[in-house]
Short mmCIF file of C-alpha atoms in Angstrom, two decimals:
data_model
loop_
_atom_site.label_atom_id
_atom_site.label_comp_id
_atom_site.label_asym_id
_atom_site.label_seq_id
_atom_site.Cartn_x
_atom_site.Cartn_y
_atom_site.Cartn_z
CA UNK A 2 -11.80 -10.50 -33.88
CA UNK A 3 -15.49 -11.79 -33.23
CA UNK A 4 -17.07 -9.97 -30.94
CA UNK A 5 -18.28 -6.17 -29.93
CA UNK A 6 -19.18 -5.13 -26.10
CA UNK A 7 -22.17 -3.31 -25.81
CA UNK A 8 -21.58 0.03 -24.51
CA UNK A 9 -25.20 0.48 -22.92
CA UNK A 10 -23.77 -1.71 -20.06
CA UNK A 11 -22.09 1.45 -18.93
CA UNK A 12 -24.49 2.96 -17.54
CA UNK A 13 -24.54 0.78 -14.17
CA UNK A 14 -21.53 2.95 -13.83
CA UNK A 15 -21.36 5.99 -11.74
CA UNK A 16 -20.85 9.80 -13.26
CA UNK A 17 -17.34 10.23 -13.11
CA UNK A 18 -18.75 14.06 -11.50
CA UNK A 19 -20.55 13.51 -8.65
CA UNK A 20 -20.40 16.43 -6.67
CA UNK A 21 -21.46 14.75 -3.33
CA UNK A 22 -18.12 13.19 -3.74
CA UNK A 23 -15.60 15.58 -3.28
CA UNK A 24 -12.57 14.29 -4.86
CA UNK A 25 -14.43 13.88 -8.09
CA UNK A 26 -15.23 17.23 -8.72
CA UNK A 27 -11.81 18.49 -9.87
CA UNK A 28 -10.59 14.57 -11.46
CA UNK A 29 -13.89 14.20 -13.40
CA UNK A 30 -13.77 15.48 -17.13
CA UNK A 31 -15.28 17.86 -18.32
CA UNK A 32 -15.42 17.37 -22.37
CA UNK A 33 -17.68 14.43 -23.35
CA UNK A 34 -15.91 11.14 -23.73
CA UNK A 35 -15.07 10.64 -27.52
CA UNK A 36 -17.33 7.45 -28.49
CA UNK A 37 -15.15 4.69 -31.02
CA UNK A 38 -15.72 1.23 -32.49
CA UNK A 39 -13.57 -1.25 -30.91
CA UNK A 40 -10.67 -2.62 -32.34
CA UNK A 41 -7.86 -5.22 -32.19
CA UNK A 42 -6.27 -3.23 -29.02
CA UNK A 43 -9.32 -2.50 -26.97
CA UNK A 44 -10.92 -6.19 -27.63
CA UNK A 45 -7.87 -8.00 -26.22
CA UNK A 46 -6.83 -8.03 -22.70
CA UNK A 47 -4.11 -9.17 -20.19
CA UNK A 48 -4.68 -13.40 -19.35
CA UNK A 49 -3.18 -13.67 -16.24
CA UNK A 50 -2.83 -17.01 -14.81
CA UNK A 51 -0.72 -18.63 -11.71
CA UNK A 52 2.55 -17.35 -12.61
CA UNK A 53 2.18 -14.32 -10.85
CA UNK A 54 0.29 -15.55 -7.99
CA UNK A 55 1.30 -17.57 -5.46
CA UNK A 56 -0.22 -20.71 -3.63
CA UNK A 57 -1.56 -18.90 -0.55
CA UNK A 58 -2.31 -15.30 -1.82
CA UNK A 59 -5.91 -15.50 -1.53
CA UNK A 60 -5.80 -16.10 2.64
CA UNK A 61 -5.24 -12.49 3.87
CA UNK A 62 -5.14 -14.56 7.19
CA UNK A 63 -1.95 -16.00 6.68
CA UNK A 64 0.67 -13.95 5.40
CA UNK A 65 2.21 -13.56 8.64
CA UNK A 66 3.51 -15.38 11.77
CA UNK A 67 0.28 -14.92 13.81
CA UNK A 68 -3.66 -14.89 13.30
CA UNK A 69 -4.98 -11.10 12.62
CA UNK A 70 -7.93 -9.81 14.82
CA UNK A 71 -10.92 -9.41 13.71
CA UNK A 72 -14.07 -11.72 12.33
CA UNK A 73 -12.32 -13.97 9.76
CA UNK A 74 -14.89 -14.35 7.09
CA UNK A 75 -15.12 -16.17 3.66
CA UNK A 76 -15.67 -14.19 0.24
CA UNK A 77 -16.64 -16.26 -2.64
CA UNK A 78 -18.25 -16.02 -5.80
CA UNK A 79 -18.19 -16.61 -9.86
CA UNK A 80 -16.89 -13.84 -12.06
CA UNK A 81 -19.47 -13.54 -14.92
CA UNK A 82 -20.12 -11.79 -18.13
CA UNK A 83 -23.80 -10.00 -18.87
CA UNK A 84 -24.94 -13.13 -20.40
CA UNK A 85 -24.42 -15.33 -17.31
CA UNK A 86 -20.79 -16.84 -18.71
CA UNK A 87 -18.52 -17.70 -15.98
CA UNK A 88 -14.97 -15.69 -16.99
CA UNK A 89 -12.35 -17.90 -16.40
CA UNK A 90 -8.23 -17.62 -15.69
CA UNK A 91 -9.52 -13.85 -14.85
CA UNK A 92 -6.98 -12.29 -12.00
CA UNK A 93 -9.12 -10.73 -8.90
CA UNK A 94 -6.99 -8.73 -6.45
CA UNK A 95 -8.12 -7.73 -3.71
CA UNK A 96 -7.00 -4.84 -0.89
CA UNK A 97 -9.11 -3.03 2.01
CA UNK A 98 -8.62 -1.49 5.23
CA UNK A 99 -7.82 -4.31 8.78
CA UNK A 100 -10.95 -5.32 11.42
CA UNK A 101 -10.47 -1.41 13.05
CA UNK A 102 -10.62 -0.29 10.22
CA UNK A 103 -6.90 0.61 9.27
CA UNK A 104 -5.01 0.38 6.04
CA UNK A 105 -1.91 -0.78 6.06
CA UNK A 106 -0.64 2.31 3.81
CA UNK A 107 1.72 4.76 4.84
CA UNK A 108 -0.73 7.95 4.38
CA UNK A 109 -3.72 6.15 6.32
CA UNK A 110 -4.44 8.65 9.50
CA UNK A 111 -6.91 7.24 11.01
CA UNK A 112 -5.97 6.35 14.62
CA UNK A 113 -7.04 2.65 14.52
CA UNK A 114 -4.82 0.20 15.42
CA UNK A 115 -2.82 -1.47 12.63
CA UNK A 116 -2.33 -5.20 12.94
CA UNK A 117 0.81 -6.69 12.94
CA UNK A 118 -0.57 -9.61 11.01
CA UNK A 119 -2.82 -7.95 8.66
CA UNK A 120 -1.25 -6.64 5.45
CA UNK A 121 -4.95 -6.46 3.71
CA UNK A 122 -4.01 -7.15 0.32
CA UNK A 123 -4.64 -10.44 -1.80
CA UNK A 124 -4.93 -12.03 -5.20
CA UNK A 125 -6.08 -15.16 -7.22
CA UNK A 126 -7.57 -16.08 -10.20
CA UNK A 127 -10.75 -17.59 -11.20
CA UNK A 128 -11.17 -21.37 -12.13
CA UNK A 129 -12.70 -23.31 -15.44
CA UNK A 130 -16.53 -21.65 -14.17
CA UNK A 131 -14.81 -18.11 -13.10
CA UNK A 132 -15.48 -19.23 -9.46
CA UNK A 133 -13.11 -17.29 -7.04
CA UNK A 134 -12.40 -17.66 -3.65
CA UNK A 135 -10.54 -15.64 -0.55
CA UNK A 136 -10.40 -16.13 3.58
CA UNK A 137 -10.03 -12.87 4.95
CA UNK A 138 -11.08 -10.41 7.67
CA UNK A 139 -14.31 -7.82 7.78
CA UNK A 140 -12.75 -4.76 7.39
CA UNK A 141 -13.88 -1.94 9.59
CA UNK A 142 -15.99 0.92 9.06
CA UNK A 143 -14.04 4.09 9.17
CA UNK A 144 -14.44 8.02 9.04
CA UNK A 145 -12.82 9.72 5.90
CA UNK A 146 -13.60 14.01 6.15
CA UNK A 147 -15.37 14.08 3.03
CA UNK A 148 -18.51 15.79 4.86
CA UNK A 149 -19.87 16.27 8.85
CA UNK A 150 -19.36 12.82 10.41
CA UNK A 151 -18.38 10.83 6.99
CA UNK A 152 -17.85 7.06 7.38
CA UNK A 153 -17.38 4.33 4.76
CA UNK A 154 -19.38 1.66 4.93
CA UNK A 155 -17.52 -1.41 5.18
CA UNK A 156 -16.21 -2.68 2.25
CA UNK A 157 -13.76 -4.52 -0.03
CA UNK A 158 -12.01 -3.06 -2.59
CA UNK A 159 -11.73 -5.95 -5.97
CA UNK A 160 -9.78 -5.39 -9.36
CA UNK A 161 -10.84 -7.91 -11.99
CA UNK A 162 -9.81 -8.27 -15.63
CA UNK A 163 -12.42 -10.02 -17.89
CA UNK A 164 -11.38 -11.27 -21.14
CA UNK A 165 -10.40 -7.82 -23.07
CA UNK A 166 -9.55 -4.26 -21.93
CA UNK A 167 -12.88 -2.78 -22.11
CA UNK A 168 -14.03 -5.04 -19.40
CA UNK A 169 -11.77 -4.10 -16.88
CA UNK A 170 -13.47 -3.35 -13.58
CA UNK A 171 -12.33 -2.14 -10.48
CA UNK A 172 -15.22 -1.89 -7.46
CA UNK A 173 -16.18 -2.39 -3.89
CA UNK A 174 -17.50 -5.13 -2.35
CA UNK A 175 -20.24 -4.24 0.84
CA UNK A 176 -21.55 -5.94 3.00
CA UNK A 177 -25.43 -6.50 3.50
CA UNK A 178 -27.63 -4.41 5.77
CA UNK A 179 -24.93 -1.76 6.09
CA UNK A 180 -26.44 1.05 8.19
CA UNK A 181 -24.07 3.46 6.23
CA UNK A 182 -25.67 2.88 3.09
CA UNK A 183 -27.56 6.02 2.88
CA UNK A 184 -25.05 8.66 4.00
CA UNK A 185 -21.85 7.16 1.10
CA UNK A 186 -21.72 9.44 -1.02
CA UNK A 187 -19.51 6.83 -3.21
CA UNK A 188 -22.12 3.98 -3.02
CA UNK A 189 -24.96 6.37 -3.85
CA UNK A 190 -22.68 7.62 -6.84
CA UNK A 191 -24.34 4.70 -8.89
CA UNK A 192 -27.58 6.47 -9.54
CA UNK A 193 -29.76 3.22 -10.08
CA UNK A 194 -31.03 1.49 -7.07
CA UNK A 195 -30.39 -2.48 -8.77
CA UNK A 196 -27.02 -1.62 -9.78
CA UNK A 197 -25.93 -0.48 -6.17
CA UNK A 198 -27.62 -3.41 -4.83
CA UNK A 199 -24.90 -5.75 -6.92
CA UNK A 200 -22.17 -4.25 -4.98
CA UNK A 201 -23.37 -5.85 -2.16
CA UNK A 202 -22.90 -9.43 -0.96
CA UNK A 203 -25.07 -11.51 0.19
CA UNK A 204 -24.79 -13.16 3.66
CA UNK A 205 -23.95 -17.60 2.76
CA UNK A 206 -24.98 -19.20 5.83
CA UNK A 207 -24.58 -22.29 3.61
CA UNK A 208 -21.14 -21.54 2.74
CA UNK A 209 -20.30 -20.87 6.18
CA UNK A 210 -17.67 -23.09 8.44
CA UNK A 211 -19.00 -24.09 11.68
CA UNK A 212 -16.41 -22.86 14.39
CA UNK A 213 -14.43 -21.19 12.11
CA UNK A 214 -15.67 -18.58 9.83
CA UNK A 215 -18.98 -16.70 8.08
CA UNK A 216 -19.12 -16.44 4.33
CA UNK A 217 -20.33 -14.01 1.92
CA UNK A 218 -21.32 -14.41 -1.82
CA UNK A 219 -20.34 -11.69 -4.10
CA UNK A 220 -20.33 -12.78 -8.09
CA UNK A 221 -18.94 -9.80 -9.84
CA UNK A 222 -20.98 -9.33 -13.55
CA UNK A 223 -18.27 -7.40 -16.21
CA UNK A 224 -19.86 -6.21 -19.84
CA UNK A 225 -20.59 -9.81 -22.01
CA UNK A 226 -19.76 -9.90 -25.41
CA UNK A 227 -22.58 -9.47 -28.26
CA UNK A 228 -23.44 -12.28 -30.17
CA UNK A 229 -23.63 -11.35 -32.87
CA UNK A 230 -20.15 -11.91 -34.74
CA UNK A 231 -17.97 -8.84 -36.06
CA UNK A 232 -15.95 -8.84 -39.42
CA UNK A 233 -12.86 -11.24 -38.87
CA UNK A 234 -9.51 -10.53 -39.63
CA UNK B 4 -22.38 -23.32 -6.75
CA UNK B 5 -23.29 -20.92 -9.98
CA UNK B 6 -27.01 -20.50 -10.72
CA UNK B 7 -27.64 -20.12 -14.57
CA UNK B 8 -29.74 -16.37 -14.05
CA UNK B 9 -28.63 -14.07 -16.55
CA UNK B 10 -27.33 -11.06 -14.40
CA UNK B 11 -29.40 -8.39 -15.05
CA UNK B 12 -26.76 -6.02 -15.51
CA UNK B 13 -22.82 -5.10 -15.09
CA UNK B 14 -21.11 -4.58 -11.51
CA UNK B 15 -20.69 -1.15 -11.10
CA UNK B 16 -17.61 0.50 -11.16
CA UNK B 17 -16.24 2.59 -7.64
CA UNK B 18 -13.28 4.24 -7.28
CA UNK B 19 -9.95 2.77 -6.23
CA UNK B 20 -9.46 5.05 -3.76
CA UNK B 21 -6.01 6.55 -2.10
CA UNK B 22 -4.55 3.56 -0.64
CA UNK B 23 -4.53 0.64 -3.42
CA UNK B 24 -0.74 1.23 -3.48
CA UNK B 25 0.33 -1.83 -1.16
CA UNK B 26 -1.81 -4.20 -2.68
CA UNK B 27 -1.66 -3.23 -6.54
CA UNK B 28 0.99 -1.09 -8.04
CA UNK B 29 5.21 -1.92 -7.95
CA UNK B 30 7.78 -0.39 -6.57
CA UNK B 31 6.05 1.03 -3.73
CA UNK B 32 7.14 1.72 0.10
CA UNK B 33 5.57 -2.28 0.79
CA UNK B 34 7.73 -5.57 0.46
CA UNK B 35 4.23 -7.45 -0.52
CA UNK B 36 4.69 -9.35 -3.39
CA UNK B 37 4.09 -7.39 -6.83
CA UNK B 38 2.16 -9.20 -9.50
CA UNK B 39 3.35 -6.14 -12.07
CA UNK B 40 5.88 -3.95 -13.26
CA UNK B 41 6.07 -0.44 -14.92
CA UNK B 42 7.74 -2.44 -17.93
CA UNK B 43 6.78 -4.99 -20.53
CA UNK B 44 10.75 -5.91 -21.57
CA UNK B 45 11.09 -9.29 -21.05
CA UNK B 46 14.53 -11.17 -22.60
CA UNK B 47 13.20 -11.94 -25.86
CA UNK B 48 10.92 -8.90 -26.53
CA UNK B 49 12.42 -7.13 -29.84
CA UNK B 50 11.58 -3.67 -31.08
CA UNK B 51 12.54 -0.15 -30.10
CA UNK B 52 12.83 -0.25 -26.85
CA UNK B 53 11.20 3.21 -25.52
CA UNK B 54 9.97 5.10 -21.96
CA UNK B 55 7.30 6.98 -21.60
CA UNK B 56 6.61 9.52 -18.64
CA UNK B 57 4.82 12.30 -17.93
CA UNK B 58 2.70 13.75 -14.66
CA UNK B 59 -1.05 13.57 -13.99
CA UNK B 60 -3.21 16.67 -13.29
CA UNK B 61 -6.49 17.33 -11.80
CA UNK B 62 -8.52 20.52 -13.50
CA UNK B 63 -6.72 22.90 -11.42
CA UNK B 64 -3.36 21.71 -12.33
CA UNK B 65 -2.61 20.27 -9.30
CA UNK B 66 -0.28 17.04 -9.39
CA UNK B 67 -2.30 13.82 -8.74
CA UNK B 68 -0.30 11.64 -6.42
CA UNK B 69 -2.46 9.02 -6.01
CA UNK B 70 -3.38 7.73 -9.46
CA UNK B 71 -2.66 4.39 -11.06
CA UNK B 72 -2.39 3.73 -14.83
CA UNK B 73 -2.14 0.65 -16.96
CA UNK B 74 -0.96 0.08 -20.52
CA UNK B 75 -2.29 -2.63 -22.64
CA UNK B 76 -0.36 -3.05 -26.01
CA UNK B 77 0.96 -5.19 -29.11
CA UNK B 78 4.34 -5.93 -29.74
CA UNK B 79 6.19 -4.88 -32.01
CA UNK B 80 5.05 -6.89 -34.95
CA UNK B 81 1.44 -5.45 -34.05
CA UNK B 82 0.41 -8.37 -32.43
CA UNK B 83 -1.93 -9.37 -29.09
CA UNK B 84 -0.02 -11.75 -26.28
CA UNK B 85 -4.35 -12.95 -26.04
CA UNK B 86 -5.73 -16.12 -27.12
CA UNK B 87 -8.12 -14.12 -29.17
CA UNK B 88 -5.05 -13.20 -31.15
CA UNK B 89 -4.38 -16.16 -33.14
CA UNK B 90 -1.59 -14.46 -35.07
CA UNK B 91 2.08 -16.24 -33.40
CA UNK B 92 4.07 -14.07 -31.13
CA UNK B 93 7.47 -14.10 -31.92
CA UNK B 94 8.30 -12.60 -28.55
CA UNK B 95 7.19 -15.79 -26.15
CA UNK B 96 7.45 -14.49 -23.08
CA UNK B 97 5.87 -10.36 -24.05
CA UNK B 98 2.63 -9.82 -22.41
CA UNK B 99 1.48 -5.75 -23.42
CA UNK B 100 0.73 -4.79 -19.70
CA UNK B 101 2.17 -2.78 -16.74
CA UNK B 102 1.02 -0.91 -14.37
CA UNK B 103 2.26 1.97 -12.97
CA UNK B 104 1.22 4.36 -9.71
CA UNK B 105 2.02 7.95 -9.47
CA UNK B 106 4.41 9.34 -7.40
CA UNK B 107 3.88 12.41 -4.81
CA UNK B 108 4.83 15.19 -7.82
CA UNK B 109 2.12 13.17 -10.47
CA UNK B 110 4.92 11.07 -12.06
CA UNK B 111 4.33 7.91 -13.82
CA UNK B 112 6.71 6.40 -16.23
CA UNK B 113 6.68 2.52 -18.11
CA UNK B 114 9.41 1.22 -20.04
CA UNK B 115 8.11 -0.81 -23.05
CA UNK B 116 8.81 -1.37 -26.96
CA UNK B 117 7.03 0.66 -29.51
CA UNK B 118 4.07 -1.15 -30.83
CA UNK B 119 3.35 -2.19 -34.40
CA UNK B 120 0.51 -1.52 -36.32
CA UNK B 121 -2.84 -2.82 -35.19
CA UNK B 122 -5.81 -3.53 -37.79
CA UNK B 123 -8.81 -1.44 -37.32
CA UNK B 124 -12.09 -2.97 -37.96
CA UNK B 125 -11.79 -3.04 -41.31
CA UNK B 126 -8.43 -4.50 -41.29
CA UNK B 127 -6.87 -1.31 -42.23
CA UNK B 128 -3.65 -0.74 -40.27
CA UNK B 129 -4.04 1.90 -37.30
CA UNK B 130 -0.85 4.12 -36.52
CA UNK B 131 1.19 2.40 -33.67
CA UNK B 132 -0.38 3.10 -30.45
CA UNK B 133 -0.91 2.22 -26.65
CA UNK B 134 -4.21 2.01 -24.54
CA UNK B 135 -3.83 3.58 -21.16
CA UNK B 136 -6.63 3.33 -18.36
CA UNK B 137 -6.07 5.89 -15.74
CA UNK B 138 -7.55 5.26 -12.22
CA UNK B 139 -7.40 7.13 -9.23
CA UNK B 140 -9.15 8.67 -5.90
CA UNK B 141 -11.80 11.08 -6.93
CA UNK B 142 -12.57 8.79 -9.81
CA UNK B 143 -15.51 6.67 -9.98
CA UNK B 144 -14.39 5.02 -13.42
CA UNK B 145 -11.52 4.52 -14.90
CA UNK B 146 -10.76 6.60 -17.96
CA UNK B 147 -9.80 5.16 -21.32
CA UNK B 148 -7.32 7.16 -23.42
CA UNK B 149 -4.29 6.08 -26.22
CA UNK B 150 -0.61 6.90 -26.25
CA UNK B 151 0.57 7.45 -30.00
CA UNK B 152 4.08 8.23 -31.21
CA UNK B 153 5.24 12.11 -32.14
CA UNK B 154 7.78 10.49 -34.93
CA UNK B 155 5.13 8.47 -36.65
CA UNK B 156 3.85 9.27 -40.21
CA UNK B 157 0.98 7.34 -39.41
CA UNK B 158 -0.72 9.16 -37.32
CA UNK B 159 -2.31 11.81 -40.01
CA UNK B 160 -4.40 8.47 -41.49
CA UNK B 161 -5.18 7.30 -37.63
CA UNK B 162 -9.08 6.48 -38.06
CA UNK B 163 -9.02 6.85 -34.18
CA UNK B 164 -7.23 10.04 -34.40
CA UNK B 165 -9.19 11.17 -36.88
CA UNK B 166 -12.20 11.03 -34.60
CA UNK B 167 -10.74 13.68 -31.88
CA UNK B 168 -11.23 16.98 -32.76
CA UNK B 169 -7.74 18.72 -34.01
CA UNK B 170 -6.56 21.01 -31.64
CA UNK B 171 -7.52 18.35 -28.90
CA UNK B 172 -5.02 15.84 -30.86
CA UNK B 173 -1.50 16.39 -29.18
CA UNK B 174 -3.12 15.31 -25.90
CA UNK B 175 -3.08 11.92 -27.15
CA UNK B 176 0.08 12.03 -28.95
CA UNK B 177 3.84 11.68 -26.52
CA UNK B 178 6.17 13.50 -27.60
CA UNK B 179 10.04 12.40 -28.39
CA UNK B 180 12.41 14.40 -26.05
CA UNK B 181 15.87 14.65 -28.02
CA UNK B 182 17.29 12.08 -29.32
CA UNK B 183 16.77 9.47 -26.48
CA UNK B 184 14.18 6.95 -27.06
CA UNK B 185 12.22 9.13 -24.32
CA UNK B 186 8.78 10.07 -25.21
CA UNK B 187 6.43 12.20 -22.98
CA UNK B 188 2.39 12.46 -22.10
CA UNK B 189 1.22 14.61 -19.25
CA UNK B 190 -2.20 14.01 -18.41
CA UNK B 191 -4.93 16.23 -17.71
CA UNK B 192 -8.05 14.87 -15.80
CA UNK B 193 -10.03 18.38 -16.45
CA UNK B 194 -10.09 21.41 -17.72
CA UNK B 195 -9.33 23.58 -21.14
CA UNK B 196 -6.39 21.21 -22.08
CA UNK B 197 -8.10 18.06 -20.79
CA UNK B 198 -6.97 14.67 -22.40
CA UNK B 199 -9.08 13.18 -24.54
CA UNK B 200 -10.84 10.13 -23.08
CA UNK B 201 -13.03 7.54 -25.21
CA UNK B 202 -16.05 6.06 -24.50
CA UNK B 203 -15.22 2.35 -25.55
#
């Protein structure tokens, strides 16, 4: 094994307690976490290529018999380490809530239409430069009882595996200029201002298909590997 | 397409939420097609085959319904299905992962093999263990904790182990229910008997 992951690159994270979000209060522990070298097990990871996903599963527009409603849009980016190098063959799945902002599971309430032709769920993985790409639809805002008049900003929820176990992510995507921002008590759990601002994409006009659909950027950045070598065995 | 900036920092972590089941875990209520299993056997994988379950708690001892965990894990010759692992697999087609989602009591369960030892970073051989990551609504980041083996001698030299203070050990540590190859872990988010998480 060669390499060590910093573990100051945590502290983008959020608190795992923050009160303002309910759920966390009773789910977030209470002991401090137990700090440990890395070894063998946590420096390795799950490779996941094309053998589990299928030609198709990143266009959330096309997994049934008809077009969903809604603004199809484009979501595209590179997942990167720390150090600005692309991570590729890593799996990104992808799930989030239809254009009214519905889920598709059985315990979501909310009485927003569901789409027929919207299941809301997707995968792929990333290429030789960790570039990724899916077609999908802007999910909805929607209200979720966590305070007075709670509503999540719009958003897209990604799970991405980097290139061992301690760079496992799982986040949500927003979407620029949200007016929402403010009152989330789930986007404001990350307490510094230029780490919330990379959970949000950025508007690709560039990118974008004439007659057909908008795109947004989003490059997701997991923990890069020191470079400075560790003892090899 | 990429620009060659250096980021200047990670993508933070949010929670997965309550309703990740339809695009993420197996066996659910949704006929999408499942990427993962709660099981690592594969037709070639040798080694004591074993299951692991237990339930998931918050800090009032309330079940956790929606939770997902993963296991990461060496086979049973102690060895990585990762290209960083240069050591051969003798079990070709064994990858170490599953992922499993918790059911409306807190139940999660994997089928798997019981893993060989693992070098720690001084090459010295750790006692045979799993990594678990334990996601779920409520949680902003996903936890980090082990899975080792009540029947192993090994344990008592663990340089892992040996980190945790004593009386918080069993929380790592599943225990062997009878003679079936059954061993079981509840977890507990919070509170006096909280599991013991790691900061890796």
């Amino acid at each position: 094994m060669t390499f060590i992951y910093p573990t100051d690159s945590n502290k983008a994270h959020p608190l795992p307690l923050s009160p303002e979000y309910k759920s966390s209060i009773k789910r977030a522990p209470n002991k401090p976490l137990i700090p440990m070298r890395h070894t063998l097990s946590e420096l390795t990871g799950p490779v996941y290529g094309h053998e589990t996903v299928r030609q198709g599963d990143n266009d959330l527009t096309r997994q049934h018999s008809g077009e969903p409603l809604g603004e199809r849009i484009i979501v595209h980016g590179h997942v990167r380490d720390e150090d600005g190098r692309g991570v590729p063959s890593s799996l990104v799945e992808i799930w989030q809530a239809n254009s009214c902002g519905r889920y598709v599971h059985v315990r979501d309430q909310h009485p927003a239409p569901l789409d027929p032709n919207f299941t809301g769920a997707g995968r792929t993985v990333s290429d030789a430069s960790g570039y990724y790409r899916f077609v999908t639809i802007k999910p909805g805002a929607y209200p979720w009882g966590n305070h007075h008049n709670a509503w999540r900003p719009a958003h897209i929820h990604l799970s991405v595996f980097g290139h061992s176990f301690v760079t496992r992510l799982v986040t949500q995507m927003y979407f620029p200029n949200d007016p929402l921002f403010p009152f989330d008590p789930i986007f404001n759990s990350v307490p510094d201002e230029k780490a919330r601002a990379r959970m949000v994409s950025s508007f690709d006009l560039e990118n974008t298909k004439p007659e057909w659909a908008l795109c947004y950027r989003f490059d997701i950045v997991l923990r890069g590997q020191n470079a400075t070598p560790m003892e090899n065995h | 397409m990429q620009d060659s900036v250096k980021p200047n920092g990670i993508t933070p972590s949010q929670t997965v939420g309550p309703f990740f089941k339809y695009g993420l875990t197996p066996n659910g209520e949704y006929a999408w097609n499942d990427a993962f299993t709660n099981s690592t056997l594969t037709p070639d994988v040798t080694g004591d085959r074993v299951r692991i379950e237990g339930r998931v708690f918050d800090g009032d001892g309330i079940a956790v319904p929606d939770c997902m965990l993963e296991i990461w894990q060496a086979d049973a010759q102690g060895r990585f299905a990762d290209p960083q692992d240069k050591r051969a697999l003798p079990n070709a087609s064994f990858r170490g992962f599953a992922r499993c989602g918790t059911d409306k009591d807190g139940n999660y369960s994997f089928d798997t093999i019981k893993p060989g030892a693992v070098p720690d970073p001084e090459g010295k051989p750790q006692a045979p263990h799993i990594l678990l990551a334990v996601f779920g609504r409520g949680m902003l980041r996903h936890l980090y904790t082990r899975i080792y083996f009540s029947d192993e001698a090994g344990n008592a030299a663990d340089p892992v182990l040996a980190l945790v203070p004593t009386e918080r050990r069993a929380t790592l540590v599943a225990t062997r229910e009878g003679g079936k190859a059954v061993y079981r872990l509840d977890l507990r988010l919070q509170g006096d008997d909280e599991t013991v998480f790691f900061d890796v």
